[in-house]
Short mmCIF file of C-alpha atoms in Angstrom, two decimals:
data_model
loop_
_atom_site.label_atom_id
_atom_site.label_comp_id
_atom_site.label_asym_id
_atom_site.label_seq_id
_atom_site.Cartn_x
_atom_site.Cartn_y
_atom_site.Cartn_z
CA UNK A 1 0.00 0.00 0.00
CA UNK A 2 2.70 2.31 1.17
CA UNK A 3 4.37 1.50 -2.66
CA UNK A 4 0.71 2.59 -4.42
CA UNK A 5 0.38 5.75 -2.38
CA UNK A 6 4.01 6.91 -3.24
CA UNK A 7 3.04 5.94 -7.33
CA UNK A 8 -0.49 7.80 -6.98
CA UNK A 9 1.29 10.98 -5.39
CA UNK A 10 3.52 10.79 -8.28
CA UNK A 11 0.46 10.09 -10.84
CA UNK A 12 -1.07 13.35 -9.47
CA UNK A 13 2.50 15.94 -10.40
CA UNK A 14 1.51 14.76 -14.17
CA UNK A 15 -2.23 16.38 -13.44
CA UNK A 16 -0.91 20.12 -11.93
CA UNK A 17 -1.29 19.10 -8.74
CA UNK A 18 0.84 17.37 -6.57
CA UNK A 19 0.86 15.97 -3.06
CA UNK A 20 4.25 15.77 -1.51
CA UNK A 21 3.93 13.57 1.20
CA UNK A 22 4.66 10.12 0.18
CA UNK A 23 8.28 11.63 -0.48
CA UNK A 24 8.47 14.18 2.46
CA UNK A 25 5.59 14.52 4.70
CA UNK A 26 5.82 17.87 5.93
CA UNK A 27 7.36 18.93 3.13
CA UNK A 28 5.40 22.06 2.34
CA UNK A 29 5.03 23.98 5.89
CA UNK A 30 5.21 27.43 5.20
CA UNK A 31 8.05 28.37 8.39
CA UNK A 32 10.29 26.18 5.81
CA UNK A 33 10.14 29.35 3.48
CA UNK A 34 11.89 33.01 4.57
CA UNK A 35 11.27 35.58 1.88
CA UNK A 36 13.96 38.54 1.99
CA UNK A 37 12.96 42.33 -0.29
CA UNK A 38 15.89 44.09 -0.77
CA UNK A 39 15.81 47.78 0.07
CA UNK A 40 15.94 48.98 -3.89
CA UNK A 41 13.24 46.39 -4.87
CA UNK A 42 10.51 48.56 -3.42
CA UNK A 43 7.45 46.35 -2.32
CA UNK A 44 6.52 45.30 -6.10
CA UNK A 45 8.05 42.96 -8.45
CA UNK A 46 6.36 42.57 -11.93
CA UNK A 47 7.69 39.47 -14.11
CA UNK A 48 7.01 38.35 -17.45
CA UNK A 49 4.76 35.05 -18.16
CA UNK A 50 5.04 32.97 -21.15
CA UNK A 51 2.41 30.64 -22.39
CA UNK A 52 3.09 27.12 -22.88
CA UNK A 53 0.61 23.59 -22.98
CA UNK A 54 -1.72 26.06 -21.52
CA UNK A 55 0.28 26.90 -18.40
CA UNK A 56 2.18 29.75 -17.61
CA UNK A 57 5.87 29.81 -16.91
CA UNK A 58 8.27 32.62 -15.45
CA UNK A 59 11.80 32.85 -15.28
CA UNK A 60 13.73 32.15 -11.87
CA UNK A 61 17.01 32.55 -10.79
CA UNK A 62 18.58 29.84 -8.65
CA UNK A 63 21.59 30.08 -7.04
CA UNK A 64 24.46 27.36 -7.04
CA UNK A 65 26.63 26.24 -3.86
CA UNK A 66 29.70 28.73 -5.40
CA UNK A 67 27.30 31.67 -5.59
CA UNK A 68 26.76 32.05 -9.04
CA UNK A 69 23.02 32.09 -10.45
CA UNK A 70 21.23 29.24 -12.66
CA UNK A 71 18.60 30.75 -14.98
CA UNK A 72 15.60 28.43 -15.84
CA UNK A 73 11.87 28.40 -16.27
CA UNK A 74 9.41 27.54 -13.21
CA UNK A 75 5.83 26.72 -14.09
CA UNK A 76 3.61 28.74 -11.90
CA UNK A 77 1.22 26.41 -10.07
CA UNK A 78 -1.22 27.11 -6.99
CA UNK A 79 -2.36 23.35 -7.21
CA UNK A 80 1.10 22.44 -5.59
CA UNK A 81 2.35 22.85 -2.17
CA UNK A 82 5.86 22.51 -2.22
CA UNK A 83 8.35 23.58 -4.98
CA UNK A 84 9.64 20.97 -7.22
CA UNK A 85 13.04 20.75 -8.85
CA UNK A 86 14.40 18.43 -11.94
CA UNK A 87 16.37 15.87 -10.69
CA UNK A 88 19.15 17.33 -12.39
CA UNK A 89 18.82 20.98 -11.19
CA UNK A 90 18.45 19.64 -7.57
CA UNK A 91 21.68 17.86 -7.66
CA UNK A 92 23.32 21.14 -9.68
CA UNK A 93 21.76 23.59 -6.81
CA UNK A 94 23.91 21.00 -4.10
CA UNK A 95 20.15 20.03 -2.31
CA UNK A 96 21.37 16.29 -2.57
CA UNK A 97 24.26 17.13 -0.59
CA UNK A 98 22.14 18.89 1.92
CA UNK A 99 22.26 22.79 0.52
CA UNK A 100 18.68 24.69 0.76
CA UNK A 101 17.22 26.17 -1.95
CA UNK A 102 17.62 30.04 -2.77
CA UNK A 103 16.06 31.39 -5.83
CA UNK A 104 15.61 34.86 -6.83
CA UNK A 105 12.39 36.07 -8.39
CA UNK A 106 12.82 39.13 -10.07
CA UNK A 107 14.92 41.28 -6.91
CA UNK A 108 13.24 39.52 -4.02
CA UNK A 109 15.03 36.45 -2.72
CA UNK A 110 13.04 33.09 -1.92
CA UNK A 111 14.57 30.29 0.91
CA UNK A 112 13.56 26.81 0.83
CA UNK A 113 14.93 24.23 3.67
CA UNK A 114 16.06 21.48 1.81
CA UNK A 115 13.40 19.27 3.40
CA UNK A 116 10.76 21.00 1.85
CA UNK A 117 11.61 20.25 -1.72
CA UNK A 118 11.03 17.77 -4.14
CA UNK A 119 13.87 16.19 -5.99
CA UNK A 120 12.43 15.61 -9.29
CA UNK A 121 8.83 15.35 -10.73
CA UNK A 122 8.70 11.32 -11.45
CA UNK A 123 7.60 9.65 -14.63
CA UNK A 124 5.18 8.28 -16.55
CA UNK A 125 6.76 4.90 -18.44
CA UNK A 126 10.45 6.32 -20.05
CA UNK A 127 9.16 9.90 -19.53
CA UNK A 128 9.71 12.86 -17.40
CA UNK A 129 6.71 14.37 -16.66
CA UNK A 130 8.18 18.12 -17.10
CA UNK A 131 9.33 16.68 -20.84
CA UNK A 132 5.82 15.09 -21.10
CA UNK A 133 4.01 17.94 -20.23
CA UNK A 134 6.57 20.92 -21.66
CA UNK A 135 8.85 19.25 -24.37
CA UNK A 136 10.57 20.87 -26.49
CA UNK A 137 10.62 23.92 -24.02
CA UNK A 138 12.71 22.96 -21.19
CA UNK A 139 10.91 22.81 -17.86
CA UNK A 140 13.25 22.76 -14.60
CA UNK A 141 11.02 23.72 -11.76
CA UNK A 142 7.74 24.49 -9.83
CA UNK A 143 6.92 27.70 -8.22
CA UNK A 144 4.25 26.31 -6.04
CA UNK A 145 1.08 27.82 -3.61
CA UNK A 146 3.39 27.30 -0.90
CA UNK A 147 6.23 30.25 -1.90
CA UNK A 148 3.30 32.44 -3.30
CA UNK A 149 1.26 32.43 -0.39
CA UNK A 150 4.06 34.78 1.68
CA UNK A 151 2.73 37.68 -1.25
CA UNK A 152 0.31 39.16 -2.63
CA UNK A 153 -0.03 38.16 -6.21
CA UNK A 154 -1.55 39.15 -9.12
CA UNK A 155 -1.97 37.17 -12.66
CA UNK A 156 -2.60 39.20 -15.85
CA UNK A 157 -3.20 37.26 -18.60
CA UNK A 158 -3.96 40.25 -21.08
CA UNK A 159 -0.26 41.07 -20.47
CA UNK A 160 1.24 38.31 -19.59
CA UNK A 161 2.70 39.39 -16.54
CA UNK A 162 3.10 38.30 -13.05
CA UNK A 163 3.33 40.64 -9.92
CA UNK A 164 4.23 39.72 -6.58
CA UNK A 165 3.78 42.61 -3.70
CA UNK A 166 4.47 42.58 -0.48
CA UNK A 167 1.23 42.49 1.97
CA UNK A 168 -1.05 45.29 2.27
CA UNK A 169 0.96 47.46 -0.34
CA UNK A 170 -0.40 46.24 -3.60
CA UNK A 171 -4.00 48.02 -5.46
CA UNK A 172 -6.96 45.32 -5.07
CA UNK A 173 -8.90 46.15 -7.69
CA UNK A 174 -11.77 44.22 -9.31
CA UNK A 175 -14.92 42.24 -7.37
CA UNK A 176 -13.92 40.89 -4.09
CA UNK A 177 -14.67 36.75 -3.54
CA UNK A 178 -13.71 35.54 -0.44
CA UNK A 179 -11.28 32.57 -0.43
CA UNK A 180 -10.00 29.68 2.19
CA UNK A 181 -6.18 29.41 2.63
CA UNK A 182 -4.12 26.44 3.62
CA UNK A 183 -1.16 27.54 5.36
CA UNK A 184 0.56 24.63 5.15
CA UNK A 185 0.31 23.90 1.64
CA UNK A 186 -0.63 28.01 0.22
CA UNK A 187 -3.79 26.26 -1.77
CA UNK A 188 -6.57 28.63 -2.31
CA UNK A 189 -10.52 27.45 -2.04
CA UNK A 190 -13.43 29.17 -2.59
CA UNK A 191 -17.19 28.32 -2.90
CA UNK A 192 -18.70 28.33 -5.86
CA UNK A 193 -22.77 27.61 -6.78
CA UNK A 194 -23.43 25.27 -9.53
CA UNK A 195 -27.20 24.45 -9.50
CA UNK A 196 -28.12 24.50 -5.71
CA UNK A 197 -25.49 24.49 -2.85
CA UNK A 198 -21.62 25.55 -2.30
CA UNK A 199 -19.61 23.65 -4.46
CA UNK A 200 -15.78 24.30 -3.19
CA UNK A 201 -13.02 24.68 -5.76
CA UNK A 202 -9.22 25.39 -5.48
CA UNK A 203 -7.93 28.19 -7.87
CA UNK A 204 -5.19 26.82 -9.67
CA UNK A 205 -3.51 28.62 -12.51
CA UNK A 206 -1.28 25.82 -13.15
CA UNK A 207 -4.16 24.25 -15.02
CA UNK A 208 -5.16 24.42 -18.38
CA UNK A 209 -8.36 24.08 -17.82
CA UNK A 210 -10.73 23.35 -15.12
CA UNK A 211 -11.24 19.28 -13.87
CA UNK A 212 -14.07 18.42 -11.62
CA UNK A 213 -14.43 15.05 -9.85
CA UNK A 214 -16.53 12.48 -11.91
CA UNK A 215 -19.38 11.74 -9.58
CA UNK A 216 -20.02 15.20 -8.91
CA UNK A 217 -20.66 15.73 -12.34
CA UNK A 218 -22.59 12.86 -13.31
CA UNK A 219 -25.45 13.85 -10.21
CA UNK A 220 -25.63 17.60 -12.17
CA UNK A 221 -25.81 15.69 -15.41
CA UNK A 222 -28.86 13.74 -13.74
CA UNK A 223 -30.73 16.29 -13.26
CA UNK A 224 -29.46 18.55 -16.48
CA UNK A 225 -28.67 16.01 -19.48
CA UNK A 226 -28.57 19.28 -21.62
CA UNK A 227 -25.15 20.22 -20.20
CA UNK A 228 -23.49 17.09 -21.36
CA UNK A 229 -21.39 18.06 -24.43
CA UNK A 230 -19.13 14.40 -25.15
CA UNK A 231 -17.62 11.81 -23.31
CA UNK A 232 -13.86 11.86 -23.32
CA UNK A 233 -11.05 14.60 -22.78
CA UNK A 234 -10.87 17.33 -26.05
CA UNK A 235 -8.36 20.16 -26.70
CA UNK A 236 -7.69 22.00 -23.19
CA UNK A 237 -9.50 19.46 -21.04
CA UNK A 238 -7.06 17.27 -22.67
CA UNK A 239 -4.52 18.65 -20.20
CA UNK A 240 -1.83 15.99 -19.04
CA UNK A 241 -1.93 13.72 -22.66
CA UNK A 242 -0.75 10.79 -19.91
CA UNK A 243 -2.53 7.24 -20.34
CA UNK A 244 -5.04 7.54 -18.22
CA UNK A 245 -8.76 7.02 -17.65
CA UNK A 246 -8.95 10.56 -16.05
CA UNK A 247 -8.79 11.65 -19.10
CA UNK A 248 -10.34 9.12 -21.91
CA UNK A 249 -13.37 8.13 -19.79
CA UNK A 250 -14.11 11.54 -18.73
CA UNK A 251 -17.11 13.74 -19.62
CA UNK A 252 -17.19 16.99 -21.09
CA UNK A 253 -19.56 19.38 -19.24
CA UNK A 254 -21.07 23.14 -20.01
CA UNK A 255 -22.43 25.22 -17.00
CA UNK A 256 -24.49 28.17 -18.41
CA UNK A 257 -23.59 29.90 -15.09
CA UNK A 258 -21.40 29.44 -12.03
CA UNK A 259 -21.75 31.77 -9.15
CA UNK A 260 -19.53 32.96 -7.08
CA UNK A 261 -20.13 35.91 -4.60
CA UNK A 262 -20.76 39.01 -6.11
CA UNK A 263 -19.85 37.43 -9.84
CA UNK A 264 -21.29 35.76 -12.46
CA UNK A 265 -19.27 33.42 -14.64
CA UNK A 266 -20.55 32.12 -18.01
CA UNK A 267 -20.57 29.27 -20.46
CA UNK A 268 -17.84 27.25 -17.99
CA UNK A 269 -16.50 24.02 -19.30
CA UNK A 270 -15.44 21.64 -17.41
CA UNK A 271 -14.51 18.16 -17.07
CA UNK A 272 -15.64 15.52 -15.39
CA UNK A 273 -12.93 12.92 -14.62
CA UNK A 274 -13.14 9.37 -15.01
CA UNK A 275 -12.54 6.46 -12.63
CA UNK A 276 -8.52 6.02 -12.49
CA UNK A 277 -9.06 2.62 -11.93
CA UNK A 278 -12.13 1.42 -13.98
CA UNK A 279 -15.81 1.43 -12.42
CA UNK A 280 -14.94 -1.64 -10.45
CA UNK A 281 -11.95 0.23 -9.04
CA UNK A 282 -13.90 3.25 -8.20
CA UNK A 283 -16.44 1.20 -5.96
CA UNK A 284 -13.73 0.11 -4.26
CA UNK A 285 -11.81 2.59 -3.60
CA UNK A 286 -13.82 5.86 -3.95
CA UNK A 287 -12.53 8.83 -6.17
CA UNK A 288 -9.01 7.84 -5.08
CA UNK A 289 -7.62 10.86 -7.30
CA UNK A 290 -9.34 13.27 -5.76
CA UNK A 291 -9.56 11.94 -2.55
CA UNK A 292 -5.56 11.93 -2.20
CA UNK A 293 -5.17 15.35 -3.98
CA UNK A 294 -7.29 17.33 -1.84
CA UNK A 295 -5.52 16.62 1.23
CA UNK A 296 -3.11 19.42 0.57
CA UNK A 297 -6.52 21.81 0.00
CA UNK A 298 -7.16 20.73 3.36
CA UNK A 299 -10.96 20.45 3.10
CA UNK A 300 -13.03 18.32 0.72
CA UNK A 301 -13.20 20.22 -2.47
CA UNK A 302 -15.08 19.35 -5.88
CA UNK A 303 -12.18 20.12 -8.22
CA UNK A 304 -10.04 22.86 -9.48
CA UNK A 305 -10.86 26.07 -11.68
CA UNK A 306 -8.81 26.60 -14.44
CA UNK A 307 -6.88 28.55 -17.00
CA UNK A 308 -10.01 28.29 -19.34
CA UNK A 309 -11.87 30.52 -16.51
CA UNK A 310 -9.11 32.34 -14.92
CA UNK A 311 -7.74 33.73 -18.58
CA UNK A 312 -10.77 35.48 -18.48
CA UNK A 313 -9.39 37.77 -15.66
CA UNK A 314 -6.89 39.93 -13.68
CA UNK A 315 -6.64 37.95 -11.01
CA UNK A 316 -5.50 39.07 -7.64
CA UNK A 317 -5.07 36.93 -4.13
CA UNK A 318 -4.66 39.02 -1.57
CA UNK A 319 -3.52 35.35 0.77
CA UNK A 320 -3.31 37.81 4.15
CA UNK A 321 -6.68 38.99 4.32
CA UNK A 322 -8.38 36.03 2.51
CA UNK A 323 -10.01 37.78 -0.41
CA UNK A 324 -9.30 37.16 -4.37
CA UNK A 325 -10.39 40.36 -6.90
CA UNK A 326 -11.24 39.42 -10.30
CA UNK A 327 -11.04 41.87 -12.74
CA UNK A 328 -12.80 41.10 -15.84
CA UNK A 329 -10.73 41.26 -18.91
CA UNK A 330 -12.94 39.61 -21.86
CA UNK A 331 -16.00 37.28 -22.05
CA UNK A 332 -16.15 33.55 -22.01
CA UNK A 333 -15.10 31.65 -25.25
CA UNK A 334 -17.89 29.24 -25.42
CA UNK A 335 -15.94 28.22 -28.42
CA UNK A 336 -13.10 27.23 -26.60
CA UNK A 337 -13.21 23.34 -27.17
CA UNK A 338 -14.14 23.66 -30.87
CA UNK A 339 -12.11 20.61 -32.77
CA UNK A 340 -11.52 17.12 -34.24
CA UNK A 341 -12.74 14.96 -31.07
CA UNK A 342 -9.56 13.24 -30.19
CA UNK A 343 -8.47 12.31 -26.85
CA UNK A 344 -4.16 11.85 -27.07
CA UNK A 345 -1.23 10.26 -25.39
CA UNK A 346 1.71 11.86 -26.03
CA UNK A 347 4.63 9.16 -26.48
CA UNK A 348 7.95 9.55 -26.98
CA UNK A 349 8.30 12.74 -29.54
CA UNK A 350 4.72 11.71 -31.23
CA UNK A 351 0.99 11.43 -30.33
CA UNK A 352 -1.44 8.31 -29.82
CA UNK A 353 -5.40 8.61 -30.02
CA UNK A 354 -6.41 7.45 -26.29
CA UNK A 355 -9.94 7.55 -27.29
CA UNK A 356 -12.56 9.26 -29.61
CA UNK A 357 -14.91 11.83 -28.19
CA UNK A 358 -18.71 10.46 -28.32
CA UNK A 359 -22.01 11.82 -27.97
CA UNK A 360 -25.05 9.22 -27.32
CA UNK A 361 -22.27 6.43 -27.74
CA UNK A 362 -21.96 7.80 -30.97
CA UNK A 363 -18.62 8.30 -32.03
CA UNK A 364 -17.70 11.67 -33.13
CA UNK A 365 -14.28 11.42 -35.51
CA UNK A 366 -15.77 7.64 -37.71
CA UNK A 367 -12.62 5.49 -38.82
CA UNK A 368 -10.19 6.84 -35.71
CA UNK A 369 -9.28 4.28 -34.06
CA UNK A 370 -7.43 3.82 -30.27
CA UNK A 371 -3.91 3.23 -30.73
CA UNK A 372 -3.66 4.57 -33.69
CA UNK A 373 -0.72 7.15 -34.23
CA UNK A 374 -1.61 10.65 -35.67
CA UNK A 375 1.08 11.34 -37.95
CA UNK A 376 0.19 14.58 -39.90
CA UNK A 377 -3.10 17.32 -39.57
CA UNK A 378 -3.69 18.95 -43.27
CA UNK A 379 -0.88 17.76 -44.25
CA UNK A 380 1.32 19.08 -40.95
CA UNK A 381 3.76 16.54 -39.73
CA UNK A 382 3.06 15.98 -35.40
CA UNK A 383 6.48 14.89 -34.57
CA UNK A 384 8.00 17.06 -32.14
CA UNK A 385 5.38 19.74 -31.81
CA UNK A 386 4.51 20.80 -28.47
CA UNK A 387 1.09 20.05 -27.31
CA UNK A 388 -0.44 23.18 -27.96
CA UNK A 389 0.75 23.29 -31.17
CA UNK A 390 -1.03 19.88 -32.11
CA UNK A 391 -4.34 20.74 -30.66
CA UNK A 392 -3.96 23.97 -32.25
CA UNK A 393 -4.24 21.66 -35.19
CA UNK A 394 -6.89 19.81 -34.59
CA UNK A 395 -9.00 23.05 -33.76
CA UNK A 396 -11.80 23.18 -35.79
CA UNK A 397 -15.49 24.76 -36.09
CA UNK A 398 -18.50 22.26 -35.92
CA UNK A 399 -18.68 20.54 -39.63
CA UNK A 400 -14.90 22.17 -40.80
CA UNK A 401 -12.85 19.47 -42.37
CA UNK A 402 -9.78 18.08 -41.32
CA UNK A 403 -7.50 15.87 -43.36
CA UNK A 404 -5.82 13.31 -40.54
CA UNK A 405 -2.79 11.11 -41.83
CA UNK A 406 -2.58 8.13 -38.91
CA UNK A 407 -0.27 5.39 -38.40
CA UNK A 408 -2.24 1.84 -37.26
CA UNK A 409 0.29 -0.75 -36.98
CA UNK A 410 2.47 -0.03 -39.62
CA UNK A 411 -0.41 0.57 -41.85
CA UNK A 412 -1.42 4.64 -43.68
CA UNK A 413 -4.71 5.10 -42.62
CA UNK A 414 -6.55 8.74 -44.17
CA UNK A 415 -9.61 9.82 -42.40
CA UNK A 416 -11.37 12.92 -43.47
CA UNK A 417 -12.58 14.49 -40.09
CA UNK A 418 -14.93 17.44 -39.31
CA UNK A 419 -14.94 19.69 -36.12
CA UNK A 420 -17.90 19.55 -33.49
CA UNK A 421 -18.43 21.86 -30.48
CA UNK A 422 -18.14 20.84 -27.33
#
């Protein structure tokens, strides 16, 4: 048992959210962090975002045992407690040989004891999950909840820029939602309405898009078949391309409204996860996903919110006096999953249909079939492109053509596929 809860822990870093425990179990206490501002930093720091799979990276500057600094990119994730270092860069930085960790971001400089961070994000099969989910940008680090937490931080999608404040001396502007902090972990919840009731979510901008458990979803489905819009992971929801049935036996969801205080949030997509182990494992065991990752939320919680509803705003946690401002920047895209109804693996350099998206048990892409290797996309060869890059291919309007070129055992398979909205 103690063997599966160390490989689920490590299943859940592939998903944007990780819980550190099985490797260190207090490993993301927030007195194991000392934040320093240097007298000509002022109290702001703004920093440049860049957008890749959907997730938004910053650069960091890490310093080595002899002083000198190690540039690399950090993915910015508030589904993750702890910060999280390549195995490489944590033996580079001296961690292994029991240094802590000292970054800089922008002029203010970050601590981490040594016991609070992870030495390298695991695998899936031959892979590293940074290369998995990144490749061919080069991923070397987390900046996790539990570093952001000692700011106040803002997330500006319109400009793709990052600002970190010291508490009480940033602007809050936009509408005011209260939110629940973990101060252990830096995870932020807050309660949503879906239908009737509180419905608590974490706010994760690590995520490309937002994942709700499975059962949760299929009770609102119950009782509002019209929101169903396909079974299996598409384009965003699509988000970790690992081998799992998270993704391929998930369902595809449309809320015409979520509420959350003082705010109204439109045409949200979601998905609905599938059982990780099968139905049979699911009875079991429960949600087991879920049930481990929301330990470091630190009360039961009904998923995450992601980057397909945050994009949609300046967002600003303000951790010290438990309030989050969202500033509206541009309307919901209800558009947003538009394409060829694919659900992928990525493997090695390439990418593997997982499943076809289906409506009614009606499959939506006829002549796809799972396992089959998609090779080209109007005549674009796959091999090597990032993720968003391929789903940018597959994008399509309902009833537009694509032209996909597949692989099946050796075999040139040509399927003439059309878009459908999800």
């Amino acid at each position: 048992m103690r063997h599966f809860s160390r490989g689920l822990r490590t299943l859940v870093i592939v998903l944007t959210t990780t819980l550190l425990a099985a490797c260190h179990p207090a490993a993301s206490k927030r007195d194991r962090v000392a934040v320093a501002w240097p007298a000509e930093a002022g109290t702001v720091v703004t920093l440049p975002m860049q957008r890749v799979s959907g997730r938004w990276l910053i650069p960091v500057a890490f310093r080595r045992p002899d002083g000198s600094e190690r540039r690399a990119f950090a993915w910015l994730n508030m589904g993750v407690g702890a910060p999280i270092l390549s195995q490489d860069l944590y033996r580079e930085l001296g961690l292994a040989e029991g240094q802590n960790l000292t970054m800089r971001i922008g002029a203010v400089s970050v601590q981490v004891e040594r016991e609070g961070v992870t030495d390298g994000p695991g695998r899936i099969g031959d892979q590293d999950l940074f290369a998995l989910l990144f490749a061919p940008r080069t991923v070397e680090a987390v900046l996790p909840a539990g570093i952001l937490q000692h700011f106040a931080v803002s997330i500006d999608p319109k400009a793709a820029s990052l600002t970190l404040a010291q508490p009480g001396s940033f602007p809050l502007r936009g509408v005011p939602v209260p939110i629940r902090v973990n101060p252990d972990s830096g995870l932020v919840v807050l309660d949503a309405r879906i239908d009737t009731g509180p419905v608590p979510l974490v706010v994760d901008v690590g995520a490309p898009y937002t994942w709700l458990r499975g059962r949760a979803v299929s009770q609102w489905l119950a009782q509002h078949p019209e929101w169903h819009r396909g079974d299996s992971a598409v384009g965003r929801a699509n988000l970790a391309m690992a081998d799992l049935d998270l993704e391929r036996a998930g369902k595809i969801i449309r809320f015409p409204r979520v509420y959350l205080p003082g705010l109204v949030l439109q045409d949200v997509g979601a998905l609905g996860t599938g059982p990780i182990g099968g139905a049979l494992g699911e009875a079991a065991l429960g949600e087991i996903f879920w049930d481990t990752w929301e330990s470091d939320a630190g009360e039961p919680v009904v998923g995450w919110l992601g980057n397909n509803v945050l994009d949609n705003f300046r967002l600003t946690l303000d951790y010290a006096g438990r309030q989050s401002f969202w500033e509206r920047q541009r309307a919901a895209d209800p558009s947003e999953l538009d394409s060829v109804g694919l659900t992928l693996v990525r493997r090695g350099t390439g990418y593997v249909v997982a499943a076809v998206a289906s409506r009614e048990d009606r499959p939506l892409v006829p002549g796809v079939e799972v396992g089959d290797r998609l090779v080209q996309v109007d005549g674009h060869l796959l091999d090597g492109l990032p993720p968003e890059a391929v789903l940018a291919r597959l994008s399509a309007r309902p009833g537009q053509p694509r032209i996909l070129d597949l692989d099946r055992g050796g075999r040139s398979v040509t399927i003439k596929a059309e878009g459908a909205n999800f």
